[in-house]
Coordinates of C-alpha atoms in Angstrom, one line a residue:
M1 CA -28.2 -27.9 -37.1
T2 CA -30.5 -29.2 -34.3
R3 CA -33.6 -27.2 -33.8
L4 CA -34.4 -25.7 -30.4
S5 CA -36.8 -27.9 -28.4
Q6 CA -37.4 -29.3 -24.9
A7 CA -35.2 -32.3 -25.9
S8 CA -32.3 -30.1 -26.9
L9 CA -32.3 -27.8 -23.8
A10 CA -29.6 -29.9 -22.1
A11 CA -27.2 -29.2 -25.0
L12 CA -27.3 -25.4 -24.6
P13 CA -23.9 -23.9 -23.8
G14 CA -23.4 -22.7 -20.2
S15 CA -23.4 -19.1 -21.3
V16 CA -27.0 -19.3 -22.4
A17 CA -29.6 -19.1 -19.6
A18 CA -32.4 -21.8 -19.7
P19 CA -35.6 -22.3 -17.8
R20 CA -34.9 -22.9 -14.1
Y21 CA -38.0 -25.0 -13.5
D22 CA -39.6 -28.2 -14.5
R23 CA -41.6 -27.3 -17.6
A24 CA -43.6 -30.6 -17.3
A25 CA -45.0 -29.3 -14.0
V26 CA -46.2 -25.9 -15.4
R27 CA -49.9 -25.3 -15.6
P28 CA -51.3 -22.6 -17.9
G29 CA -52.8 -19.9 -15.8
V30 CA -52.7 -17.1 -18.5
V31 CA -54.2 -17.0 -22.0
H32 CA -52.5 -14.3 -24.0
F33 CA -53.8 -12.9 -27.3
G34 CA -51.1 -11.6 -29.6
P35 CA -47.9 -13.5 -28.8
G36 CA -45.8 -11.4 -31.0
A37 CA -42.3 -10.0 -30.5
F38 CA -43.2 -7.5 -27.8
H39 CA -45.1 -10.0 -25.6
R40 CA -42.4 -12.6 -25.9
A41 CA -39.7 -10.1 -25.1
H42 CA -41.4 -8.6 -22.2
Q43 CA -44.4 -10.2 -20.4
A44 CA -43.5 -13.8 -21.3
A45 CA -40.0 -13.2 -19.9
A46 CA -41.5 -11.9 -16.7
F47 CA -43.7 -14.9 -16.3
D48 CA -40.7 -17.1 -17.1
T49 CA -39.0 -15.6 -14.1
L50 CA -42.1 -16.2 -11.9
L51 CA -42.4 -19.9 -13.0
A52 CA -39.1 -20.6 -11.2
Q53 CA -41.1 -19.9 -8.0
D54 CA -44.7 -20.8 -8.9
P55 CA -45.6 -23.2 -11.7
R56 CA -49.2 -22.2 -11.9
W57 CA -48.7 -19.2 -14.3
G58 CA -47.7 -20.8 -17.6
L59 CA -48.9 -19.1 -20.8
T60 CA -51.1 -20.3 -23.7
G61 CA -50.7 -18.0 -26.7
V62 CA -53.5 -17.2 -29.1
S63 CA -52.7 -15.8 -32.6
L64 CA -55.9 -14.6 -34.3
H65 CA -54.5 -13.3 -37.6
S66 CA -51.4 -15.3 -38.5
R67 CA -50.0 -18.8 -38.2
G68 CA -46.4 -17.6 -38.2
V69 CA -45.8 -17.6 -34.4
A70 CA -47.6 -21.0 -34.0
D71 CA -45.6 -22.6 -36.9
A72 CA -42.3 -21.3 -35.4
L73 CA -42.9 -22.1 -31.7
N74 CA -45.1 -25.2 -31.5
P75 CA -42.4 -27.4 -33.1
Q76 CA -40.0 -25.9 -30.6
D77 CA -42.3 -26.9 -27.6
G78 CA -43.0 -23.1 -27.2
L79 CA -39.3 -22.3 -26.6
Y80 CA -37.5 -19.4 -28.1
T81 CA -34.4 -17.3 -27.4
L82 CA -34.4 -13.8 -26.0
A83 CA -31.4 -11.7 -26.9
R84 CA -30.9 -8.7 -24.6
L85 CA -29.0 -6.0 -26.3
D86 CA -26.5 -3.8 -24.4
A87 CA -22.8 -3.1 -24.4
E88 CA -22.7 -6.9 -24.3
T89 CA -25.5 -9.1 -25.6
D90 CA -26.7 -12.0 -23.5
Y91 CA -29.0 -14.9 -24.4
R92 CA -31.8 -16.6 -22.5
V93 CA -34.2 -19.3 -23.6
I94 CA -37.7 -18.6 -22.5
G95 CA -40.1 -21.5 -21.6
A96 CA -43.2 -19.8 -20.3
I97 CA -45.3 -20.5 -23.4
G98 CA -46.7 -24.0 -23.6
R99 CA -48.4 -23.8 -27.0
V100 CA -49.7 -21.2 -29.5
L101 CA -53.3 -21.6 -30.8
T102 CA -54.7 -20.1 -34.0
R103 CA -58.2 -19.1 -35.2
E104 CA -58.2 -22.4 -37.1
D105 CA -58.9 -24.2 -33.8
P106 CA -61.6 -22.0 -32.2
A107 CA -62.7 -24.8 -29.9
A108 CA -59.2 -25.0 -28.4
I109 CA -59.2 -21.2 -27.8
L110 CA -62.6 -21.4 -26.1
A111 CA -61.4 -24.3 -24.0
A112 CA -58.4 -22.4 -22.8
L113 CA -60.5 -19.4 -21.8
V114 CA -63.0 -21.6 -20.0
H115 CA -60.4 -23.7 -18.2
A116 CA -60.5 -23.7 -14.4
D117 CA -56.8 -22.9 -14.1
T118 CA -57.1 -19.7 -16.3
R119 CA -57.0 -16.6 -14.1
I120 CA -55.6 -14.0 -16.5
V121 CA -56.5 -13.1 -20.1
S122 CA -53.9 -10.7 -21.4
A123 CA -53.4 -9.0 -24.8
T124 CA -50.8 -7.3 -27.0
V125 CA -53.0 -7.0 -30.1
T126 CA -51.8 -3.4 -31.0
E127 CA -54.0 -0.4 -30.8
K128 CA -56.1 -1.4 -33.8
G129 CA -56.9 -4.9 -32.3
Y130 CA -59.4 -3.4 -29.9
C131 CA -61.7 -2.1 -32.6
L132 CA -62.2 1.2 -30.9
A133 CA -63.6 4.4 -32.4
A134 CA -61.8 7.7 -32.2
D135 CA -63.5 8.5 -28.9
G136 CA -62.1 5.3 -27.4
T137 CA -65.5 3.4 -27.3
L138 CA -66.2 0.2 -29.2
D139 CA -66.7 0.8 -32.9
F140 CA -69.8 -1.2 -33.8
A141 CA -69.2 -0.4 -37.4
N142 CA -65.9 -2.3 -37.4
P143 CA -66.2 -5.3 -39.7
A144 CA -64.9 -7.7 -37.0
I145 CA -67.4 -6.4 -34.4
A146 CA -70.2 -6.6 -36.9
A147 CA -69.3 -10.2 -37.7
D148 CA -69.3 -11.0 -34.0
L149 CA -72.7 -9.6 -33.5
D150 CA -74.0 -11.7 -36.4
A151 CA -72.2 -14.8 -35.2
A152 CA -73.6 -14.4 -31.7
R153 CA -77.1 -15.2 -32.9
S154 CA -75.9 -18.8 -32.6
A155 CA -75.5 -20.5 -29.2
D156 CA -72.2 -22.0 -30.2
W157 CA -70.8 -18.8 -31.8
M158 CA -67.1 -18.3 -32.4
P159 CA -65.8 -14.7 -32.7
S160 CA -63.6 -12.8 -35.1
S161 CA -62.2 -10.0 -32.8
F162 CA -60.3 -10.1 -29.6
T163 CA -63.1 -8.3 -27.8
G164 CA -65.5 -10.9 -29.2
W165 CA -63.3 -13.7 -27.8
L166 CA -63.3 -11.9 -24.4
V167 CA -67.1 -11.8 -24.4
R168 CA -67.4 -15.4 -25.6
G169 CA -64.9 -16.7 -23.1
L170 CA -66.4 -14.9 -20.1
Q171 CA -69.9 -16.0 -21.2
G172 CA -68.6 -19.6 -21.2
R173 CA -67.1 -19.1 -17.7
R174 CA -70.5 -17.7 -16.4
L175 CA -72.4 -20.7 -17.9
A176 CA -69.9 -23.1 -16.4
G177 CA -70.1 -21.6 -13.0
L178 CA -66.4 -20.6 -13.0
P179 CA -64.9 -17.6 -11.3
G180 CA -64.1 -14.4 -13.2
V181 CA -60.7 -13.5 -14.5
T182 CA -58.4 -10.5 -14.7
V183 CA -58.2 -9.0 -18.2
L184 CA -54.9 -7.4 -18.7
C185 CA -54.3 -5.0 -21.6
C186 CA -50.5 -4.6 -22.4
D187 CA -50.8 -2.3 -25.4
N188 CA -50.0 1.4 -25.5
L189 CA -53.5 2.8 -25.0
S190 CA -54.1 5.5 -22.4
D191 CA -56.4 4.2 -19.7
N192 CA -56.2 0.9 -21.4
G193 CA -58.0 -1.3 -18.8
R194 CA -60.9 1.1 -18.6
K195 CA -61.3 1.3 -22.4
L196 CA -61.2 -2.4 -22.8
E197 CA -63.7 -2.9 -20.0
A198 CA -66.1 -0.5 -21.5
A199 CA -65.7 -2.1 -25.0
T200 CA -66.2 -5.6 -23.6
L201 CA -69.3 -4.6 -21.6
A202 CA -70.7 -2.8 -24.6
L203 CA -70.4 -5.9 -26.8
A204 CA -71.6 -8.2 -24.1
E205 CA -74.7 -6.0 -23.6
A206 CA -75.5 -6.3 -27.2
V207 CA -74.8 -10.1 -27.3
D208 CA -76.0 -11.3 -23.9
P209 CA -77.1 -8.8 -21.1
K210 CA -76.8 -11.5 -18.4
T211 CA -73.1 -12.0 -19.3
A212 CA -72.6 -8.2 -19.3
R213 CA -73.9 -8.0 -15.7
W214 CA -71.7 -11.0 -14.7
I215 CA -68.6 -9.4 -16.3
A216 CA -69.3 -6.2 -14.4
D217 CA -69.5 -8.2 -11.1
H218 CA -66.8 -10.8 -11.6
A219 CA -64.1 -9.6 -14.0
A220 CA -61.4 -7.0 -13.5
F221 CA -59.7 -4.8 -16.1
P222 CA -56.7 -3.1 -14.4
N223 CA -54.8 -0.4 -16.2
A224 CA -51.2 -1.3 -17.2
M225 CA -48.3 0.1 -19.0
V226 CA -45.3 -1.6 -20.5
D227 CA -42.0 -0.3 -21.9
S228 CA -39.1 -2.0 -23.6
I229 CA -37.7 -1.3 -27.0
T230 CA -38.1 -4.4 -29.1
P231 CA -36.7 -4.4 -32.7
A232 CA -38.2 -6.8 -35.2
T233 CA -36.5 -10.1 -35.7
D234 CA -34.4 -10.4 -38.8
D235 CA -32.0 -13.0 -40.4
A236 CA -29.0 -11.3 -38.8
L237 CA -30.5 -12.0 -35.3
R238 CA -31.3 -15.6 -36.3
A239 CA -27.7 -16.1 -37.3
R240 CA -26.3 -14.5 -34.1
V241 CA -28.7 -16.6 -32.0
A242 CA -27.8 -19.8 -33.8
A243 CA -24.1 -19.1 -33.2
A244 CA -24.7 -18.4 -29.5
I245 CA -26.9 -21.3 -28.6
G246 CA -25.6 -23.8 -31.1
Q247 CA -29.1 -24.6 -32.3
E248 CA -31.6 -23.3 -34.8
D249 CA -34.3 -21.1 -33.4
A250 CA -37.1 -20.2 -36.0
W251 CA -38.1 -17.0 -34.2
P252 CA -35.8 -15.6 -31.6
I253 CA -36.6 -12.2 -30.1
Q254 CA -34.4 -9.2 -29.2
R255 CA -34.9 -6.2 -26.9
E256 CA -33.0 -3.7 -24.9
R257 CA -32.0 -4.7 -21.3
F258 CA -34.3 -2.0 -19.8
T259 CA -37.9 -3.1 -19.1
Q260 CA -40.8 -1.6 -17.2
W261 CA -44.2 -3.1 -16.5
V262 CA -46.6 -1.2 -14.2
I263 CA -50.0 -2.8 -13.3
E264 CA -52.9 -1.4 -11.3
D265 CA -53.3 -3.4 -8.2
G266 CA -56.9 -4.6 -8.8
F267 CA -57.2 -8.2 -9.7
A268 CA -60.4 -10.4 -10.0
G269 CA -58.7 -13.1 -8.0
E270 CA -55.2 -14.1 -7.1
R271 CA -52.4 -11.7 -8.2
P272 CA -49.3 -13.3 -9.6
A273 CA -46.1 -12.4 -7.8
L274 CA -44.7 -10.7 -10.8
D275 CA -42.9 -8.3 -8.5
L276 CA -40.3 -11.1 -8.4
A277 CA -39.6 -10.1 -12.1
G278 CA -39.5 -6.4 -11.4
V279 CA -43.1 -5.5 -12.1
T280 CA -44.5 -2.5 -10.2
F281 CA -48.0 -2.8 -8.7
T282 CA -49.6 0.6 -8.0
G283 CA -52.9 2.2 -7.2
D284 CA -52.8 4.5 -10.2
V285 CA -51.0 3.6 -13.5
R286 CA -52.0 6.7 -15.3
P287 CA -49.0 8.9 -14.4
F288 CA -46.6 6.2 -15.5
E289 CA -48.6 5.6 -18.6
T290 CA -48.8 9.2 -19.6
A291 CA -45.1 9.7 -19.1
K292 CA -44.3 6.8 -21.3
L293 CA -46.9 7.3 -24.0
R294 CA -46.2 11.0 -24.4
L295 CA -42.4 11.1 -23.8
L296 CA -41.1 7.8 -25.1
N297 CA -43.7 6.8 -27.7
G298 CA -44.3 10.4 -28.8
A299 CA -40.6 11.0 -29.4
H300 CA -40.4 7.6 -31.1
S301 CA -43.0 8.4 -33.6
S302 CA -41.5 11.8 -34.2
L303 CA -38.1 10.3 -34.9
A304 CA -39.7 7.8 -37.2
Y305 CA -41.6 10.1 -39.5
I306 CA -39.1 12.9 -39.6
G307 CA -36.2 10.4 -39.8
L308 CA -37.7 8.5 -42.7
G309 CA -38.2 11.9 -44.5
R310 CA -34.5 12.5 -44.1
G311 CA -33.5 9.1 -45.6
L312 CA -32.6 7.5 -42.2
E313 CA -33.3 3.8 -41.4
T314 CA -33.0 3.2 -37.6
V315 CA -33.6 5.0 -34.4
A316 CA -29.8 5.0 -33.6
E317 CA -29.2 6.6 -37.0
A318 CA -31.8 9.2 -36.2
M319 CA -30.1 10.0 -32.9
A320 CA -26.8 10.3 -34.7
D321 CA -28.3 13.1 -36.8
R322 CA -27.4 15.9 -34.5
E323 CA -30.1 18.3 -35.7
L324 CA -32.9 15.7 -35.4
A325 CA -31.6 14.5 -32.0
A326 CA -31.6 18.1 -30.7
F327 CA -35.1 18.6 -32.0
A328 CA -36.3 15.4 -30.3
E329 CA -34.7 16.5 -27.0
R330 CA -36.3 20.0 -27.1
L331 CA -39.6 18.5 -28.1
M332 CA -39.5 16.2 -25.0
R333 CA -38.2 18.7 -22.5
E334 CA -40.0 21.9 -23.6
D335 CA -43.2 20.7 -25.3
I336 CA -44.2 17.3 -23.9
A337 CA -42.9 17.3 -20.3
P338 CA -45.2 20.2 -19.3
S339 CA -48.2 18.0 -20.1
V340 CA -47.0 15.2 -17.9
S341 CA -47.7 14.9 -14.2
A342 CA -44.8 12.8 -12.9
P343 CA -45.7 9.9 -10.6
A344 CA -44.1 10.0 -7.2
G345 CA -40.4 9.2 -7.4
L346 CA -40.0 9.9 -11.1
D347 CA -37.7 12.7 -12.1
L348 CA -39.0 13.7 -15.5
Q349 CA -35.8 15.3 -16.7
A350 CA -33.7 12.3 -15.7
Y351 CA -36.3 10.1 -17.3
I352 CA -36.0 12.0 -20.6
S353 CA -32.2 11.7 -20.4
D354 CA -32.6 7.9 -19.9
I355 CA -34.9 7.7 -22.9
L356 CA -32.5 9.6 -25.1
A357 CA -29.7 7.3 -24.1
R358 CA -31.9 4.2 -24.9
F359 CA -32.7 5.6 -28.3
A360 CA -29.0 6.1 -29.0
N361 CA -28.0 2.5 -28.0
P362 CA -26.0 1.3 -31.1
A363 CA -26.7 -2.3 -30.3
I364 CA -30.3 -1.9 -31.1
R365 CA -31.3 -1.8 -34.8
H366 CA -34.9 -0.5 -34.4
L367 CA -36.3 0.3 -37.8
L368 CA -38.1 3.6 -38.2
S369 CA -40.3 1.9 -40.7
Q370 CA -41.5 -0.5 -38.0
I371 CA -42.3 2.4 -35.6
A372 CA -44.2 4.1 -38.5
W373 CA -46.8 1.4 -38.7
D374 CA -50.4 2.2 -37.8
G375 CA -49.9 5.9 -37.5
S376 CA -53.6 6.6 -37.5
Q377 CA -54.0 4.5 -34.4
K378 CA -50.8 5.5 -32.5
L379 CA -50.7 9.3 -33.1
P380 CA -53.9 10.1 -31.2
Y381 CA -52.3 8.7 -28.0
R382 CA -48.7 9.5 -28.6
L383 CA -48.9 13.1 -29.8
L384 CA -52.4 14.5 -30.4
D385 CA -53.4 14.2 -26.7
T386 CA -50.3 16.3 -25.9
V387 CA -51.4 18.8 -28.5
R388 CA -54.8 19.1 -26.9
A389 CA -53.2 19.6 -23.5
A390 CA -50.9 22.3 -24.8
L391 CA -53.7 24.2 -26.6
A392 CA -55.8 24.0 -23.4
A393 CA -53.0 25.5 -21.4
G394 CA -52.2 28.2 -24.0
R395 CA -48.8 26.8 -24.9
P396 CA -47.4 26.8 -28.4
V397 CA -47.8 23.6 -30.5
A398 CA -45.5 24.4 -33.4
R399 CA -42.9 21.7 -32.5
L400 CA -45.6 19.2 -31.6
A401 CA -47.1 19.7 -35.1
L402 CA -43.9 19.0 -36.9
P403 CA -44.0 15.2 -36.6
I404 CA -47.7 15.3 -37.6
A405 CA -46.6 17.2 -40.7
A406 CA -43.9 14.6 -41.3
W407 CA -46.5 11.9 -41.1
L408 CA -48.6 13.8 -43.7
R409 CA -45.5 13.9 -46.0
F410 CA -44.9 10.2 -45.4
L411 CA -48.5 9.5 -46.5
A412 CA -48.2 11.7 -49.6
A413 CA -44.9 10.1 -50.7
A414 CA -46.5 6.7 -50.4
A415 CA -49.5 7.7 -52.5
R416 CA -47.3 9.3 -55.2
E417 CA -45.1 6.3 -55.4
G418 CA -47.9 3.8 -55.3
R419 CA -46.7 2.2 -52.1
T420 CA -48.9 0.5 -49.5
I421 CA -48.6 1.5 -45.8
T422 CA -49.3 -0.7 -42.8
D423 CA -52.3 1.0 -41.2
P424 CA -56.0 -0.1 -40.8
L425 CA -57.0 3.2 -42.4
S426 CA -54.5 2.8 -45.3
G427 CA -57.2 3.1 -48.0
P428 CA -58.9 6.4 -46.8
L429 CA -55.5 7.9 -45.9
L430 CA -53.8 7.2 -49.2
Q431 CA -56.9 8.4 -51.1
R432 CA -56.7 11.8 -49.3
A433 CA -52.9 11.9 -48.9
E434 CA -52.3 14.5 -51.7
D435 CA -54.5 17.0 -49.8
W436 CA -53.2 17.2 -46.2
R437 CA -56.2 19.3 -45.1
A438 CA -58.5 16.4 -46.1
V439 CA -56.4 14.0 -43.9
L440 CA -56.7 16.4 -41.0
A441 CA -60.5 16.4 -41.5
M442 CA -60.6 12.7 -40.7
R443 CA -62.3 12.8 -37.3
E444 CA -61.6 9.2 -36.7
V445 CA -57.9 10.2 -36.3
F446 CA -57.9 13.9 -35.4
G447 CA -61.3 14.4 -33.7
E448 CA -61.9 18.2 -33.3
L449 CA -58.3 19.1 -33.8
G450 CA -58.6 19.0 -37.6
A451 CA -60.9 22.0 -37.4
D452 CA -58.8 24.0 -34.9
P453 CA -57.1 26.9 -36.7
R454 CA -54.2 26.9 -34.2
F455 CA -53.4 23.3 -34.9
V456 CA -54.0 23.5 -38.6
G457 CA -51.8 26.6 -38.9
A458 CA -49.0 24.9 -37.0
V459 CA -49.2 21.9 -39.2
E460 CA -49.1 24.1 -42.3
A461 CA -46.0 25.9 -41.0
G462 CA -44.4 22.5 -40.2
L463 CA -45.0 21.3 -43.8
A464 CA -43.4 24.4 -45.1
G465 CA -40.4 24.0 -42.8
L466 CA -39.9 20.3 -43.7
A467 CA -40.2 21.1 -47.4
A468 CA -37.3 23.6 -46.9
G469 CA -35.3 21.0 -45.0
R470 CA -35.6 22.9 -41.7
L471 CA -36.0 21.6 -38.1
D472 CA -34.5 24.4 -36.1
P473 CA -37.0 25.7 -33.5
A474 CA -36.9 29.2 -34.8
C475 CA -38.5 28.0 -38.0
V476 CA -41.3 26.1 -36.4
H477 CA -42.5 28.4 -33.6

C-alpha cells in the first residue's frame, strides 16, 4: 500500500479532507516542542485551518525524548490523518507540520528558534516536562535543569530540558538582534503561562542575566487552556485510517469532535488569526482553565483510578458502570463545582452535563491506563487544589479524597505485583506504596495536605470504603 506523502495527496478519496492550501508556500512561524498526539489532534489542526488563509504560520516540531514521531512523519512530509470520532467518524489529512526535529540535531533546533520567521514557541511536553517543583517554581535539583546549568558554562551550549531550550533560543535571538517571541504553553497546568515565564526567567538569570532582562522586556507568556479528548493511537485506528484513505499512515491521530482552545490576548508580536479555527482570545484564561482542570481533568483522573480498581479498561466502560458514573456526577456537581468561578457565559451545570456526555461517547476508546500516567504530576492540579479550596471553605472532602485513595491503591497494587508505572516519581512512589501515609508525606506531591488531619482522615475512610467495594456517598462522607 502506498504511504501517505505530499506526492500521494492527489490520490486521496473525495471523502477525506486534505490541506486547502499550497504547502510549498508555507513558512514556519511556530516551533512546537512535544508534537505528540494531543498537539497534532488539536493545535496543529487549528493552524492547519489558519494556513488556508495565511501561509506564515506553519509548524516545526521538536521531539526531545523520542524519535518516534520524527520517524513516522518525516517520511510522510509531515502529513498525518486526523480521525474525528462521533456518531460518524470523518477523516482529515493535516499538513501544518513541515518537519520534526529531534535532540540528535541540536543545531537545527537552535536554528529554528533563532529564525526570523519564528514568532511563537509552543509546547505540549506534559506537566513533568517543565521541571517544576511542588510549589510551581523551577526545580533546580531536577537532573535536566542541573545538566543545563552545567552545559551553559560553554558559549555554544545545547540544553537538555524544554526550559533550557527556551532560554538558549531566546538568548540566541537577543544576540542576533531579533524580536522576542510569544511562548505558548498548551499543557494542563494552572496559570501555565505565568509558571513557565517564572521558570524561564529563573533559569535565564542563573545562566545569563542579560538574557533574563531581555526576556522580561521582549517575550510574552500568555496563559492558555486546551480541551479535547485524544485517545492513544493503536493498530485498530491505523487499520481504519488505511481503509478510509487508501494509503498507509504510520501515525494517525484520533480525537472527539469537540475542541476548546482559550488563549490570553497578550502576544509579544503579531497574533495569529486562530479565531478562524474557533480559538477564543480572552483577557483572563483562569476561569476557563480552572473549570476544565477541576471538572473535566479531575473527573477523568477519578474515573481512571477508581475504574482501574474495578477492572475497567476505558472511560466509556467506566461511564457504563452506573455506580461509578453516578459517583463521578455527584463529585463534579456537589464537590468540584463549588470551587469553580464560572467565566462569563458558561453555565457550569450544563458544562458538566456536556462533559459526562463526552465521557460516555462509545466511539472513543480512551484507556484509563493512559489517563493514569504521571499521577504525581497531574493530581496536584486536577484534584488537590480543589481539596484545598474545599477545606478553606469548610466543605467536606470525603468524595474528593476517594480518587486519591484509589490512586494509592493503584500504586500499592503495582508495587505488590512488581509492575512499573509511568510517572517521573515512580521510584519513590513504589518504594513507599505499601504505606499510604508515607506517600501522603511526599511534599513534592501533596505539599501541606499530607499533614492535614482532615484530609488524611478522609483518605483513610476512602481506602476503607474502596477495600469494601463501596462508592455510595453515604459511605464516604
